[in-house]
Amino acid sequence: MTPGILTRRLCATTLLAQAMSVFFGALVAWRLAGIESDPRATAYLVGGLALALLCALAAGAMRSPRGVALGWLAQALTLASALVLPAMLALTLIFTPLWWLCLHQGRRLDRLTAERAAAAEGD
């Protein structure tokens, strides 16, 4: 099922905010690991950039059902990244419920908008 316009807007906004948070988090993790001469510093940066890019791509793909699937994949990978970098758990706890809320409330608002438009045409 293709998401309606309100669902797309809400979900895309959430995913773009998540992309920015992941991007800046990756930069912080990269610099902190670099200061401590941690050999995983580059992996933090590359992994974070890839996840941020996935979030941005999912936001752009919200016009199709694949966008919703990519959004759920971004949520799952954000949770999985908490195994490597525990601070990512905070992002997961913020953005996954927000993503779910935007999907459900957006669909509800799209349905109400369609019902009102149908009622206005019927008058």
mmCIF file of C-alpha atoms in Angstrom:
data_model
loop_
_atom_site.group_PDB
_atom_site.id
_atom_site.type_symbol
_atom_site.label_atom_id
_atom_site.label_comp_id
_atom_site.label_asym_id
_atom_site.label_seq_id
_atom_site.Cartn_x
_atom_site.Cartn_y
_atom_site.Cartn_z
ATOM 1 C CA MET A 1 0.000 0.000 0.000
ATOM 2 C CA THR A 2 1.417 3.381 -1.025
ATOM 3 C CA PRO A 3 1.546 5.840 1.882
ATOM 4 C CA GLY A 4 -0.657 8.939 1.666
ATOM 5 C CA ILE A 5 0.734 12.440 1.548
ATOM 6 C CA LEU A 6 0.521 13.113 5.290
ATOM 7 C CA THR A 7 2.117 9.763 6.110
ATOM 8 C CA ARG A 8 4.904 10.472 3.621
ATOM 9 C CA ARG A 9 5.562 13.912 5.065
ATOM 10 C CA LEU A 10 5.584 12.780 8.690
ATOM 11 C CA CYS A 11 7.740 9.721 8.053
ATOM 12 C CA ALA A 12 10.166 11.531 5.754
ATOM 13 C CA THR A 13 10.652 14.271 8.342
ATOM 14 C CA THR A 14 11.367 11.672 11.018
ATOM 15 C CA LEU A 15 13.845 9.826 8.795
ATOM 16 C CA LEU A 16 15.679 13.026 7.851
ATOM 17 C CA ALA A 17 15.989 14.004 11.507
ATOM 18 C CA GLN A 18 17.277 10.505 12.228
ATOM 19 C CA ALA A 19 19.766 10.787 9.346
ATOM 20 C CA MET A 20 21.155 14.030 10.768
ATOM 21 C CA SER A 21 21.378 12.575 14.275
ATOM 22 C CA VAL A 22 23.165 9.450 13.036
ATOM 23 C CA PHE A 23 25.519 11.547 10.894
ATOM 24 C CA PHE A 24 26.546 13.819 13.754
ATOM 25 C CA GLY A 25 26.754 10.842 16.107
ATOM 26 C CA ALA A 26 29.091 9.109 13.653
ATOM 27 C CA LEU A 27 31.307 12.185 13.532
ATOM 28 C CA VAL A 28 31.515 12.314 17.322
ATOM 29 C CA ALA A 29 32.245 8.580 17.595
ATOM 30 C CA TRP A 30 34.903 8.854 14.873
ATOM 31 C CA ARG A 31 36.697 11.750 16.588
ATOM 32 C CA LEU A 32 36.519 10.226 20.067
ATOM 33 C CA ALA A 33 37.826 6.904 18.771
ATOM 34 C CA GLY A 34 40.539 8.734 16.843
ATOM 35 C CA ILE A 35 41.672 10.587 19.960
ATOM 36 C CA GLU A 36 41.972 7.276 21.802
ATOM 37 C CA SER A 37 43.750 5.668 18.806
ATOM 38 C CA ASP A 38 40.962 3.109 18.500
ATOM 39 C CA PRO A 39 41.402 1.128 15.264
ATOM 40 C CA ARG A 40 37.605 1.093 14.805
ATOM 41 C CA ALA A 41 37.451 4.859 14.270
ATOM 42 C CA THR A 42 37.104 4.618 10.502
ATOM 43 C CA ALA A 43 34.504 1.852 10.824
ATOM 44 C CA TYR A 44 32.418 4.116 13.071
ATOM 45 C CA LEU A 45 32.522 6.858 10.486
ATOM 46 C CA VAL A 46 31.782 4.654 7.472
ATOM 47 C CA GLY A 47 29.039 2.717 9.254
ATOM 48 C CA GLY A 48 27.410 5.885 10.540
ATOM 49 C CA LEU A 49 27.545 7.545 7.137
ATOM 50 C CA ALA A 50 26.028 4.461 5.507
ATOM 51 C CA LEU A 51 23.194 4.396 8.051
ATOM 52 C CA ALA A 52 22.583 8.135 7.632
ATOM 53 C CA LEU A 53 22.470 7.655 3.864
ATOM 54 C CA LEU A 54 19.986 4.796 4.254
ATOM 55 C CA CYS A 55 17.744 7.034 6.362
ATOM 56 C CA ALA A 56 17.896 9.780 3.734
ATOM 57 C CA LEU A 57 17.189 7.315 0.917
ATOM 58 C CA ALA A 58 14.234 5.898 2.829
ATOM 59 C CA ALA A 59 12.874 9.416 3.293
ATOM 60 C CA GLY A 60 13.125 10.002 -0.442
ATOM 61 C CA ALA A 61 11.509 6.673 -1.220
ATOM 62 C CA MET A 62 8.404 7.315 0.887
ATOM 63 C CA ARG A 63 6.318 7.690 -2.282
ATOM 64 C CA SER A 64 6.319 3.908 -2.598
ATOM 65 C CA PRO A 65 5.812 0.986 -0.221
ATOM 66 C CA ARG A 66 9.565 0.375 -0.448
ATOM 67 C CA GLY A 67 10.104 3.590 1.500
ATOM 68 C CA VAL A 68 8.255 2.144 4.481
ATOM 69 C CA ALA A 69 10.307 -1.059 4.272
ATOM 70 C CA LEU A 70 13.542 0.952 4.045
ATOM 71 C CA GLY A 71 12.404 3.008 7.039
ATOM 72 C CA TRP A 72 11.905 -0.147 9.097
ATOM 73 C CA LEU A 73 15.313 -1.382 7.925
ATOM 74 C CA ALA A 74 16.858 1.881 9.094
ATOM 75 C CA GLN A 75 15.224 1.415 12.504
ATOM 76 C CA ALA A 76 16.509 -2.158 12.762
ATOM 77 C CA LEU A 77 20.038 -1.182 11.738
ATOM 78 C CA THR A 78 20.033 1.689 14.219
ATOM 79 C CA LEU A 79 19.161 -0.800 16.937
ATOM 80 C CA ALA A 80 21.843 -3.213 15.694
ATOM 81 C CA SER A 81 24.431 -0.435 15.714
ATOM 82 C CA ALA A 82 23.848 -0.111 19.454
ATOM 83 C CA LEU A 83 25.695 -3.430 19.825
ATOM 84 C CA VAL A 84 28.821 -1.727 18.496
ATOM 85 C CA LEU A 85 28.255 1.750 19.898
ATOM 86 C CA PRO A 86 25.935 1.714 22.944
ATOM 87 C CA ALA A 87 25.090 5.421 22.556
ATOM 88 C CA MET A 88 23.063 4.498 19.465
ATOM 89 C CA LEU A 89 20.510 2.927 21.793
ATOM 90 C CA ALA A 90 19.394 6.445 22.703
ATOM 91 C CA LEU A 91 18.682 7.213 19.046
ATOM 92 C CA THR A 92 16.818 3.935 18.716
ATOM 93 C CA LEU A 93 14.669 4.723 21.744
ATOM 94 C CA ILE A 94 13.826 8.145 20.301
ATOM 95 C CA PHE A 95 13.321 7.486 16.606
ATOM 96 C CA THR A 96 11.745 4.016 16.468
ATOM 97 C CA PRO A 97 8.659 4.984 18.500
ATOM 98 C CA LEU A 98 8.485 8.263 16.587
ATOM 99 C CA TRP A 99 8.658 6.347 13.273
ATOM 100 C CA TRP A 100 5.876 4.004 14.399
ATOM 101 C CA LEU A 101 3.749 6.944 15.590
ATOM 102 C CA CYS A 102 4.188 8.803 12.301
ATOM 103 C CA LEU A 103 3.191 5.718 10.314
ATOM 104 C CA HIS A 104 0.056 5.053 12.325
ATOM 105 C CA GLN A 105 -1.102 8.628 12.833
ATOM 106 C CA GLY A 106 -0.231 9.552 9.250
ATOM 107 C CA ARG A 107 -2.363 6.704 7.920
ATOM 108 C CA ARG A 108 -5.196 7.717 10.229
ATOM 109 C CA LEU A 109 -4.982 11.340 9.062
ATOM 110 C CA ASP A 110 -4.840 10.262 5.420
ATOM 111 C CA ARG A 111 -7.953 8.139 5.924
ATOM 112 C CA LEU A 112 -9.822 11.010 7.628
ATOM 113 C CA THR A 113 -8.807 13.398 4.854
ATOM 114 C CA ALA A 114 -10.081 10.972 2.215
ATOM 115 C CA GLU A 115 -13.369 10.505 4.102
ATOM 116 C CA ARG A 116 -13.902 14.270 4.342
ATOM 117 C CA ALA A 117 -13.105 14.715 0.660
ATOM 118 C CA ALA A 118 -15.596 11.975 -0.220
ATOM 119 C CA ALA A 119 -18.234 13.531 2.019
ATOM 120 C CA ALA A 120 -17.666 16.955 0.434
ATOM 121 C CA GLU A 121 -18.089 15.469 -3.055
ATOM 122 C CA GLY A 122 -21.273 13.731 -1.971
ATOM 123 C CA ASP A 123 -22.935 16.985 -0.848
#
